PDB file of C-alpha atoms in Angstrom:
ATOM      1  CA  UNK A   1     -16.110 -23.527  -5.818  1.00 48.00           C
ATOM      2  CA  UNK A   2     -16.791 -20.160  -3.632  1.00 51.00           C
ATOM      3  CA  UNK A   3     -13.642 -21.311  -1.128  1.00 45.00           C
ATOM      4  CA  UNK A   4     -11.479 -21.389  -4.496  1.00 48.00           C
ATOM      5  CA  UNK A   5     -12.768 -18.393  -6.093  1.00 49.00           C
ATOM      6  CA  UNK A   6     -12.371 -16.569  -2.792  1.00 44.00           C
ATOM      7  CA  UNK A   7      -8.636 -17.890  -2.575  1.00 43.00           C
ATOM      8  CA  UNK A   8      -8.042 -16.605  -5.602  1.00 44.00           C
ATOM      9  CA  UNK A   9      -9.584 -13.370  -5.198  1.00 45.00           C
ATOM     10  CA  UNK A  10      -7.344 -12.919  -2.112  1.00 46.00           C
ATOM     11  CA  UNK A  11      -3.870 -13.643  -4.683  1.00 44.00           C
ATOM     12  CA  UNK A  12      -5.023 -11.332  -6.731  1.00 41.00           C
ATOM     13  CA  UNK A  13      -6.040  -8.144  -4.496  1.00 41.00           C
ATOM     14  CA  UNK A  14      -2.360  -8.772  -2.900  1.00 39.00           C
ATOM     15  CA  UNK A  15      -0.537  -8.604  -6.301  1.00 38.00           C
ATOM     16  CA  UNK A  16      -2.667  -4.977  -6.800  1.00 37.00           C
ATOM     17  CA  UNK A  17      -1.530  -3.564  -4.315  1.00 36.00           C
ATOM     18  CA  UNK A  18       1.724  -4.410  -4.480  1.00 36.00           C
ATOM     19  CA  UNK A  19       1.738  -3.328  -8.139  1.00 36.00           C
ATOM     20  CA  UNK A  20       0.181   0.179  -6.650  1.00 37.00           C
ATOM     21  CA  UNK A  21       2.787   0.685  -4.058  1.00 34.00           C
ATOM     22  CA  UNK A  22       5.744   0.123  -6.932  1.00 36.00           C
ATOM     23  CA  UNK A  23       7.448   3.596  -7.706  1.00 40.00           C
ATOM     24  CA  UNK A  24       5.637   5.800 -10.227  1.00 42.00           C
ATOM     25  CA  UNK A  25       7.392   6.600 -13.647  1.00 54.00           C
ATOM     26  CA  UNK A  26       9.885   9.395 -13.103  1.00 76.00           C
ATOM     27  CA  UNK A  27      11.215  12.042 -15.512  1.00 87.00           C
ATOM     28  CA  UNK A  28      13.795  14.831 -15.759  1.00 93.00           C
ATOM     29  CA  UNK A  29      12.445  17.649 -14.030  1.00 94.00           C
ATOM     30  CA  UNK A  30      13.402  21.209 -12.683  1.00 94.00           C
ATOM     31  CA  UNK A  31      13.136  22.878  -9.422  1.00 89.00           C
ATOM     32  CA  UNK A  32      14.320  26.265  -7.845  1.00 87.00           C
ATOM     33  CA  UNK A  33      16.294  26.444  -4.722  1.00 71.00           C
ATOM     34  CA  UNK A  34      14.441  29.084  -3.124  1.00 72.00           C
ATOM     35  CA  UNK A  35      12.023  31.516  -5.702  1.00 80.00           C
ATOM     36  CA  UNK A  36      12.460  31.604  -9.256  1.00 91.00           C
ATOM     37  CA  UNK A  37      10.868  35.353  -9.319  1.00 94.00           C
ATOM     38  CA  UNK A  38       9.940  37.076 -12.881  1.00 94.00           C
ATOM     39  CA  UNK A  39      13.319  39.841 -13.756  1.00 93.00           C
ATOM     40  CA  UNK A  40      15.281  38.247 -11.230  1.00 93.00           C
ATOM     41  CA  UNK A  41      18.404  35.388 -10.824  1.00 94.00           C
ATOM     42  CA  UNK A  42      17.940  32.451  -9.534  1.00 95.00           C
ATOM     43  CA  UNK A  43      19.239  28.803  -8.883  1.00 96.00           C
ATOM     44  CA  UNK A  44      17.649  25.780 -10.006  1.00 97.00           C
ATOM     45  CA  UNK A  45      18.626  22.231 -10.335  1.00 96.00           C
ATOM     46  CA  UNK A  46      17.872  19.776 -12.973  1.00 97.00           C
ATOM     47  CA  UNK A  47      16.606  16.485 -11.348  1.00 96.00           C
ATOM     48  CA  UNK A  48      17.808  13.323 -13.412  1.00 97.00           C
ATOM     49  CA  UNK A  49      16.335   9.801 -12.055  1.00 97.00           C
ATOM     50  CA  UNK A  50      18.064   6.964 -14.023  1.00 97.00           C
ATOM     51  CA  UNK A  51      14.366   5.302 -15.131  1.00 94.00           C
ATOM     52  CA  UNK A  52      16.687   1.931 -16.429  1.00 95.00           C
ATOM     53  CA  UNK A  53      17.913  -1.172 -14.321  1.00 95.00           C
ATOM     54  CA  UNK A  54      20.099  -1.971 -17.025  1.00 96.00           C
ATOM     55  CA  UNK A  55      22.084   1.087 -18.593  1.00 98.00           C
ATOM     56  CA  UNK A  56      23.557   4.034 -16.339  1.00 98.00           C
ATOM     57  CA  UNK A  57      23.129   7.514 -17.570  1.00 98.00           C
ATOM     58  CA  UNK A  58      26.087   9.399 -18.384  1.00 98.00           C
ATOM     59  CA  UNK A  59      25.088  12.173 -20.696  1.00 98.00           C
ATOM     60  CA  UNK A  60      22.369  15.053 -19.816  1.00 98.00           C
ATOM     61  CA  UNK A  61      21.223  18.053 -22.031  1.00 98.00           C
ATOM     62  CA  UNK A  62      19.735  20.603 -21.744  1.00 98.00           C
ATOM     63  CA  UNK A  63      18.670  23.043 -24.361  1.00 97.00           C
ATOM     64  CA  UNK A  64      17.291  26.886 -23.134  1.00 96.00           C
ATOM     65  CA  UNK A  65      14.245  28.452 -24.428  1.00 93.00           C
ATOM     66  CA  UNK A  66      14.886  31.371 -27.048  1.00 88.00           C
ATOM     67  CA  UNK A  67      11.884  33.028 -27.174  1.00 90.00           C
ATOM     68  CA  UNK A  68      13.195  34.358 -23.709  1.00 92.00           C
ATOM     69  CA  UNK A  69      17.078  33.772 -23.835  1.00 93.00           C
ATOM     70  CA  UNK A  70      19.383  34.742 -20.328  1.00 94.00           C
ATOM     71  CA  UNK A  71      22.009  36.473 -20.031  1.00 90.00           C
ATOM     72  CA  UNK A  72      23.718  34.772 -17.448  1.00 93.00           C
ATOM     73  CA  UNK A  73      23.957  30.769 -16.848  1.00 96.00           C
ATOM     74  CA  UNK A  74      26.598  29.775 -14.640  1.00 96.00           C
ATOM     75  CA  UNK A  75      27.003  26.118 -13.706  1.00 97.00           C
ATOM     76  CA  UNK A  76      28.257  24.492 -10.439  1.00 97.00           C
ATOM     77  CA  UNK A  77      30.555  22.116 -10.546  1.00 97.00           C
ATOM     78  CA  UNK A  78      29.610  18.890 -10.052  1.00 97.00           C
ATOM     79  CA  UNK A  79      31.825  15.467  -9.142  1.00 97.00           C
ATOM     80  CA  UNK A  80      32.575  13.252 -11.666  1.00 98.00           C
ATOM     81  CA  UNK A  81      30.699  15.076 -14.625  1.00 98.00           C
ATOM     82  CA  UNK A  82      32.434  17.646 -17.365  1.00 98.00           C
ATOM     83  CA  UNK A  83      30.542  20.269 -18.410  1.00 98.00           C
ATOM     84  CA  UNK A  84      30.140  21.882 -21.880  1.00 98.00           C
ATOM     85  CA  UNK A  85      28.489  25.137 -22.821  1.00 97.00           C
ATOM     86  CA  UNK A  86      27.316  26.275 -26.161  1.00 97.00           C
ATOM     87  CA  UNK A  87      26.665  29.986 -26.653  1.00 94.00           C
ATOM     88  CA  UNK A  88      24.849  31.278 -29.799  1.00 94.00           C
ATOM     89  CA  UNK A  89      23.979  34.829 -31.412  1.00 93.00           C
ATOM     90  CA  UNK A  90      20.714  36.813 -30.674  1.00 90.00           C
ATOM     91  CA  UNK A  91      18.761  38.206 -33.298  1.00 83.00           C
ATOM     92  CA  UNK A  92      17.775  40.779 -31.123  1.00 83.00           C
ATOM     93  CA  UNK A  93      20.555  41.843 -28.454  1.00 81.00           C
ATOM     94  CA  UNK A  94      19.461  41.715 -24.589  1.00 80.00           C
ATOM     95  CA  UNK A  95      19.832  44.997 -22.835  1.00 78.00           C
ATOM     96  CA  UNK A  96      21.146  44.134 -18.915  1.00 74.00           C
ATOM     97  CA  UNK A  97      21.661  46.989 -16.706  1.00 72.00           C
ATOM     98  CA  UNK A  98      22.431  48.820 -19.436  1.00 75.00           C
ATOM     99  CA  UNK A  99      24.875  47.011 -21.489  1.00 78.00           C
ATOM    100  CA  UNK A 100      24.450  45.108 -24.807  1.00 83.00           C
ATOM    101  CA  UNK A 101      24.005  41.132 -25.036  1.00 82.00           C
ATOM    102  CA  UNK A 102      24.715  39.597 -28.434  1.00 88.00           C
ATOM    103  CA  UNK A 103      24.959  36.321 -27.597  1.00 92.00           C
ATOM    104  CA  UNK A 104      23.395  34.237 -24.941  1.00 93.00           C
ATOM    105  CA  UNK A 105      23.517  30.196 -23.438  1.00 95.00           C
ATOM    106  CA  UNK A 106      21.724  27.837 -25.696  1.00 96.00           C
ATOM    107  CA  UNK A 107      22.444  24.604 -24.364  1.00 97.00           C
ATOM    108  CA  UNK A 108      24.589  23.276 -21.147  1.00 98.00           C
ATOM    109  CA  UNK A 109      25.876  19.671 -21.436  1.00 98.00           C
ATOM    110  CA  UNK A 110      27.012  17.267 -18.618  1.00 98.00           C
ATOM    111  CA  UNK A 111      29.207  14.395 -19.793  1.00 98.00           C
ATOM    112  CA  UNK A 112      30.238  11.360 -16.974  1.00 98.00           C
ATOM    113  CA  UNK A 113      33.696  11.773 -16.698  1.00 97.00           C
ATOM    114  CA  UNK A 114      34.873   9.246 -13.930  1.00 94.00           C
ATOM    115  CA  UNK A 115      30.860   9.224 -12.472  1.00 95.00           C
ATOM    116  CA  UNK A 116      27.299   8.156 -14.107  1.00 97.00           C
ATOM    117  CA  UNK A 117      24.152   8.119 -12.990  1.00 98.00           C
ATOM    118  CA  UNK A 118      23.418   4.188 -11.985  1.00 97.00           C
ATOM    119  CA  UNK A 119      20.147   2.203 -12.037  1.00 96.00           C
ATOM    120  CA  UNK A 120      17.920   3.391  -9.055  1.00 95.00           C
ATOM    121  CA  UNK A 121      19.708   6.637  -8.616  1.00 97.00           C
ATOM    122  CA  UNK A 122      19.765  10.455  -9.563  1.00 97.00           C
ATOM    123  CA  UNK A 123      21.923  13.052 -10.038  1.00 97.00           C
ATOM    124  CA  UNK A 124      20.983  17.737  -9.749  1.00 97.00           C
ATOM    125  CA  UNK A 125      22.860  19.291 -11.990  1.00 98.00           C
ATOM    126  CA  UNK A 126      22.733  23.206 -10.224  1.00 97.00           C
ATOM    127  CA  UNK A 127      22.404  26.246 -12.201  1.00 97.00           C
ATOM    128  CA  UNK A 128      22.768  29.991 -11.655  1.00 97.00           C
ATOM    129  CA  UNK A 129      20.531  31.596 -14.123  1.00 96.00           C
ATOM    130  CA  UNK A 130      19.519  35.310 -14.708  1.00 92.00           C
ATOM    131  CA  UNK A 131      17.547  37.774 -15.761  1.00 91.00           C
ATOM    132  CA  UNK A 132      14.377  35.628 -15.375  1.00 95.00           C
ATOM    133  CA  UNK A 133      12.185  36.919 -17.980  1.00 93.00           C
ATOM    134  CA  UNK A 134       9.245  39.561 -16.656  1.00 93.00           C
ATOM    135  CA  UNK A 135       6.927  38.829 -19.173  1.00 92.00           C
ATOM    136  CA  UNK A 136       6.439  35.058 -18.837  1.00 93.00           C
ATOM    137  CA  UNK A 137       5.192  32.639 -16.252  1.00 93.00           C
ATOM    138  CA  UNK A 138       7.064  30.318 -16.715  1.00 93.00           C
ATOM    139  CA  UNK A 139      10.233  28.541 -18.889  1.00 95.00           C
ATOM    140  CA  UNK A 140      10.705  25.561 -20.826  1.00 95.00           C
ATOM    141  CA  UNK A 141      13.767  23.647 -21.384  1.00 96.00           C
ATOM    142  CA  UNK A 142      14.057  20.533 -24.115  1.00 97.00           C
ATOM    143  CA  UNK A 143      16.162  18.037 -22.315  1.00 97.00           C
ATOM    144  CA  UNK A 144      18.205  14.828 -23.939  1.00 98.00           C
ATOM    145  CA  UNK A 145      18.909  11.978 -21.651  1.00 98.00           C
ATOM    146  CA  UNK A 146      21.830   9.298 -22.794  1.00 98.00           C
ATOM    147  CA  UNK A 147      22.553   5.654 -21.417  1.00 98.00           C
ATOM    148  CA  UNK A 148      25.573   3.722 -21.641  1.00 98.00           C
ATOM    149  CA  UNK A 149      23.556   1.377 -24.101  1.00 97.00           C
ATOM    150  CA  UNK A 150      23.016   4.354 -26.494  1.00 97.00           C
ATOM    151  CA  UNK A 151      20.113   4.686 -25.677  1.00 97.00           C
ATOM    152  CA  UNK A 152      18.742   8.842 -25.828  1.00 98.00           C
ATOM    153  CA  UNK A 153      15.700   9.575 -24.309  1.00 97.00           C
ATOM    154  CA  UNK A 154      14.164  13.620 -25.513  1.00 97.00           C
ATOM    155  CA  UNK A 155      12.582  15.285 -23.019  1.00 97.00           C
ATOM    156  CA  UNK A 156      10.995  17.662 -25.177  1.00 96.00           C
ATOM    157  CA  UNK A 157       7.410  17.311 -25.068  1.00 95.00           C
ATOM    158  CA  UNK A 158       5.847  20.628 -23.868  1.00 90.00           C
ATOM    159  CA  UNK A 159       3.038  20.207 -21.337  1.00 84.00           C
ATOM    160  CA  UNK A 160      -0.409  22.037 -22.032  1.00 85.00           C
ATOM    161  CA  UNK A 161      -2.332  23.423 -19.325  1.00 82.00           C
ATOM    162  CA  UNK A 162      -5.609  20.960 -19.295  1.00 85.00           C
ATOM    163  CA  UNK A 163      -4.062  18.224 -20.737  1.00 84.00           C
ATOM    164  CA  UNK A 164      -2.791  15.154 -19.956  1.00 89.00           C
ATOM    165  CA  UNK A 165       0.659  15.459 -18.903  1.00 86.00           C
ATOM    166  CA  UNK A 166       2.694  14.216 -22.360  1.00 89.00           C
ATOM    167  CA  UNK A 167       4.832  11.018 -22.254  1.00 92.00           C
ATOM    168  CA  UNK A 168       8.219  12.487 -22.153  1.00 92.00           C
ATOM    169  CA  UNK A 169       7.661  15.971 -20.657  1.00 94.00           C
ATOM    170  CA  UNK A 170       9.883  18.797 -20.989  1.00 95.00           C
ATOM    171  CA  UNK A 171      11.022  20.315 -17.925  1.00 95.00           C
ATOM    172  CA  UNK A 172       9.307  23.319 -16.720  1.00 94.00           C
ATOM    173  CA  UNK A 173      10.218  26.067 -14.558  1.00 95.00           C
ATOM    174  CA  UNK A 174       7.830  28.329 -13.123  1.00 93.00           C
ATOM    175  CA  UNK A 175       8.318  31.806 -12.254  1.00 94.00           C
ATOM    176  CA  UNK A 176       6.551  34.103  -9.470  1.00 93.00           C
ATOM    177  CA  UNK A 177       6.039  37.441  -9.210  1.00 91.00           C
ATOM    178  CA  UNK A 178       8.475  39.993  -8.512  1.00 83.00           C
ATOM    179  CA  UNK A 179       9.648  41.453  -5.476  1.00 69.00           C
ATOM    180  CA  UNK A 180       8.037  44.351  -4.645  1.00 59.00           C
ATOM    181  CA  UNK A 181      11.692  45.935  -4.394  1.00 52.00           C
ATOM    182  CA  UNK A 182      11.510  45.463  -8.554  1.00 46.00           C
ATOM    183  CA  UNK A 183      14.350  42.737  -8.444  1.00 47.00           C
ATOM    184  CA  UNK A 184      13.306  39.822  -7.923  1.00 46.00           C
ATOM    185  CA  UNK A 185      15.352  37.006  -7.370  1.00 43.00           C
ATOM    186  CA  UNK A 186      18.363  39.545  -7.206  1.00 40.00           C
ATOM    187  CA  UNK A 187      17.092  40.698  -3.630  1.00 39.00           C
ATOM    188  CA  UNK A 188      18.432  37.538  -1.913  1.00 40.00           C
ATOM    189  CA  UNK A 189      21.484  38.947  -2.223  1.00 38.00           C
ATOM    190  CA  UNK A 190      20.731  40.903   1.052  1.00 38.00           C
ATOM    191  CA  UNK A 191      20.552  39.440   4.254  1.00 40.00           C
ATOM    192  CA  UNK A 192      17.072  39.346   4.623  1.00 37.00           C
ATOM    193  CA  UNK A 193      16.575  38.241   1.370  1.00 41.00           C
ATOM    194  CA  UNK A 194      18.949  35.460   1.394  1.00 41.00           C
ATOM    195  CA  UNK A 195      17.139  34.635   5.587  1.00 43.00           C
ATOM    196  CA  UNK A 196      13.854  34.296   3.882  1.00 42.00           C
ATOM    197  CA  UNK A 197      14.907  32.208   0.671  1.00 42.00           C
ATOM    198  CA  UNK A 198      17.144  29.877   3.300  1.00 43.00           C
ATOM    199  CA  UNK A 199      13.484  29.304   5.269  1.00 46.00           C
ATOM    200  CA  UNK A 200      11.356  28.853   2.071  1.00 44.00           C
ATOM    201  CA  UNK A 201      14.432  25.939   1.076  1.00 46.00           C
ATOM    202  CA  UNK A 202      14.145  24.294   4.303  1.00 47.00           C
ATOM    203  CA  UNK A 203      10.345  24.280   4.535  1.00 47.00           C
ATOM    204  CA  UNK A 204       9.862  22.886   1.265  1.00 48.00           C
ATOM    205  CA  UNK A 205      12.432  20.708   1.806  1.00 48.00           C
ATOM    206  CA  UNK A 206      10.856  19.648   4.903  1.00 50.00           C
ATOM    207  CA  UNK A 207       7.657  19.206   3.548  1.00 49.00           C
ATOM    208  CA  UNK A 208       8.272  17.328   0.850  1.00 50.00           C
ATOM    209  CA  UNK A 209      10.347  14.679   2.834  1.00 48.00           C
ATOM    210  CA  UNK A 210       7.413  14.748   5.292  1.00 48.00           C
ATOM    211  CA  UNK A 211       5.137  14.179   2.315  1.00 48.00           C
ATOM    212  CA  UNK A 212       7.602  11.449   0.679  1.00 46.00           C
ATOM    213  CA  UNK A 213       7.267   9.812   3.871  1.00 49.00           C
ATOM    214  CA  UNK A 214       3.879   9.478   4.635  1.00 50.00           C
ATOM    215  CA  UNK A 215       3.236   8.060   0.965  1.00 48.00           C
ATOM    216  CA  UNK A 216       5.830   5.657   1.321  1.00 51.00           C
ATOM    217  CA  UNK A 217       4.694   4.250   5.358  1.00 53.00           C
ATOM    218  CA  UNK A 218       1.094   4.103   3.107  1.00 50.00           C
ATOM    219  CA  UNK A 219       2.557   1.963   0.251  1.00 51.00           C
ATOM    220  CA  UNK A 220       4.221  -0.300   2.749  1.00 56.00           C
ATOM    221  CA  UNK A 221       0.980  -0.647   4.635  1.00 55.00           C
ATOM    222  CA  UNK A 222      -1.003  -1.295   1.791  1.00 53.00           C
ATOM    223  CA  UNK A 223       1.777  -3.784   0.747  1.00 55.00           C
ATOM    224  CA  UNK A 224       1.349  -6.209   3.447  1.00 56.00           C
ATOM    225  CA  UNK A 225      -2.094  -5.335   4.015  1.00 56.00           C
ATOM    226  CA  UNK A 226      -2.172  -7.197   0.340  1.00 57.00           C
ATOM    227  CA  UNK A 227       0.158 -10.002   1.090  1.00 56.00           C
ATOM    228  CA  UNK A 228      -1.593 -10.804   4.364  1.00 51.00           C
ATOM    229  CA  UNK A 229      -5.201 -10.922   2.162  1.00 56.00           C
ATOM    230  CA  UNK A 230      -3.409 -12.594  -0.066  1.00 57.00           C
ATOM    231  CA  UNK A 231      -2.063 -15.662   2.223  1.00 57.00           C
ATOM    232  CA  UNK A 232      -5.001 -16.300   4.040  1.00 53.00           C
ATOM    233  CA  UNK A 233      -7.292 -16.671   0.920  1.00 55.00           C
ATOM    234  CA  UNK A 234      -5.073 -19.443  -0.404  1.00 48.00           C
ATOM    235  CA  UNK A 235      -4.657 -21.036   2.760  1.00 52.00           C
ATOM    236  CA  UNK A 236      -8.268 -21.179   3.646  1.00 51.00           C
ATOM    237  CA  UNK A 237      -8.918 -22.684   0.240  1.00 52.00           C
ATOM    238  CA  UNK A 238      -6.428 -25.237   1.008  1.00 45.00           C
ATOM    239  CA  UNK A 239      -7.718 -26.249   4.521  1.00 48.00           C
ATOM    240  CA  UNK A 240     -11.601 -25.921   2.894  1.00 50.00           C
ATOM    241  CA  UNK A 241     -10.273 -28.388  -0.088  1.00 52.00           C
ATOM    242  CA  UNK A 242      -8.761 -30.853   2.812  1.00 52.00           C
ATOM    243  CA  UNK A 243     -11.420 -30.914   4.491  1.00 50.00           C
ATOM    244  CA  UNK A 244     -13.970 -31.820   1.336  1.00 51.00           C
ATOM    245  CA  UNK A 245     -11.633 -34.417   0.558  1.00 50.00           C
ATOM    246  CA  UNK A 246     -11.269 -35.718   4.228  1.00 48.00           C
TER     247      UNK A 246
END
């Protein structure tokens, strides 16, 4: 009885850890290429993972915030996608370096045209954006993700700070503090600006694939770590049983 319980413990401690080295859920998120500083311009991408193995994704929108609208949202092309972008009327103009904004970006919408976003991949969809607000931390944007199958998933859940994060979060972008030149994000336009947002890029970027790394060489570890328990319980409980019966 303790060989077969301990055979069966060892089946069972390999499945959990395979099940914890499996790929945690992933949602539409978005991220700054370099600083996304308060009363500046910046550019961020919108991360889309395609979270089905059965439908590709192949529409993506994204809706701004406008309790803080911009005056400026410029997209970069990308392969295989059209873009669409829907402008509405302020209630209260924007003034930008002096000059009157009635009407501002409310929504920016990528439709496949020739390209999707297939099971087990995902696809940035690059903005220019300006003038970061100066009197928030950060910005939220409600974002609508559509499958081949119909399917439309709303990213629109706005997370609170000491809660759980919500099902279907909304992206979030966070801002920093201004430059102490007063422009924020506009700075990198100079050559040391644009020096020191290239480094802060590649050092992220470096240390998040150095990161992604090291958690995946521990999930595969753990993985056959698991499937080696695994094997040896049963086959000791096999050789014990043969030998009981012998």
């Amino acid at each position: 009885m303790n060989v077969s319980r301990i055979a069966i413990a060892g089946g069972v401690a390999a499945s959990t850890v395979l099940l914890l080295a499996g790929p945690a859920a992933a949602h539409v998120g978005v991220q700054p290429q370099g600083e996304a500083a308060k009363g500046g311009y910046a550019t961020i991408n919108f991360k889309v993972p395609n979270e089905r193995d059965d439908a590709s994704t192949v529409k993506v929108e994204v809706n701004f915030p406008t309790d803080h609208p911009l005056s400026s949202v410029t997209p970069q092309a990308v392969p295989g996608w059209k873009i669409d972008i829907t402008k509405s009327k302020l209630a209260k103009p924007l003034d930008v370096h002096g000059k009157k904004i009635n009407e501002a970006v409310s929504k920016v919408t990528w439709t496949a045209d020739g390209s999707e976003i297939k099971p087990g991949y995902f696809q940035q969809f690059p903005l220019s954006v300006g003038q970061l607000p100066e009197d928030a931390d950060q910005l939220v944007f409600k974002a609508l993700q559509t499958y081949d199958d119909k399917e439309v998933v709303r990213w629109i859940e706005e997370p609170k700070e000491g809660a759980p994060e919500p099902e279907s979060p909304a992206p979030v972008l966070k801002l920093t503090a201004a430059a102490s030149d007063g422009h924020g994000g506009a700075a990198a336009g100079k050559d040391a600006g644009t020096d020191k947002a290239s480094d802060t890029t590649a050092s992220s970027k470096d240390k998040n694939a150095t990161a992604a790394s090291s958690s995946d060489g521990t999930a595969r570890t753990l993985g056959i770590i698991g499937i080696v328990i695994g094997i040896a319980g049963v086959a000791f409980g096999v050789l014990a049983g043969r030998r009981r019966n012998a």
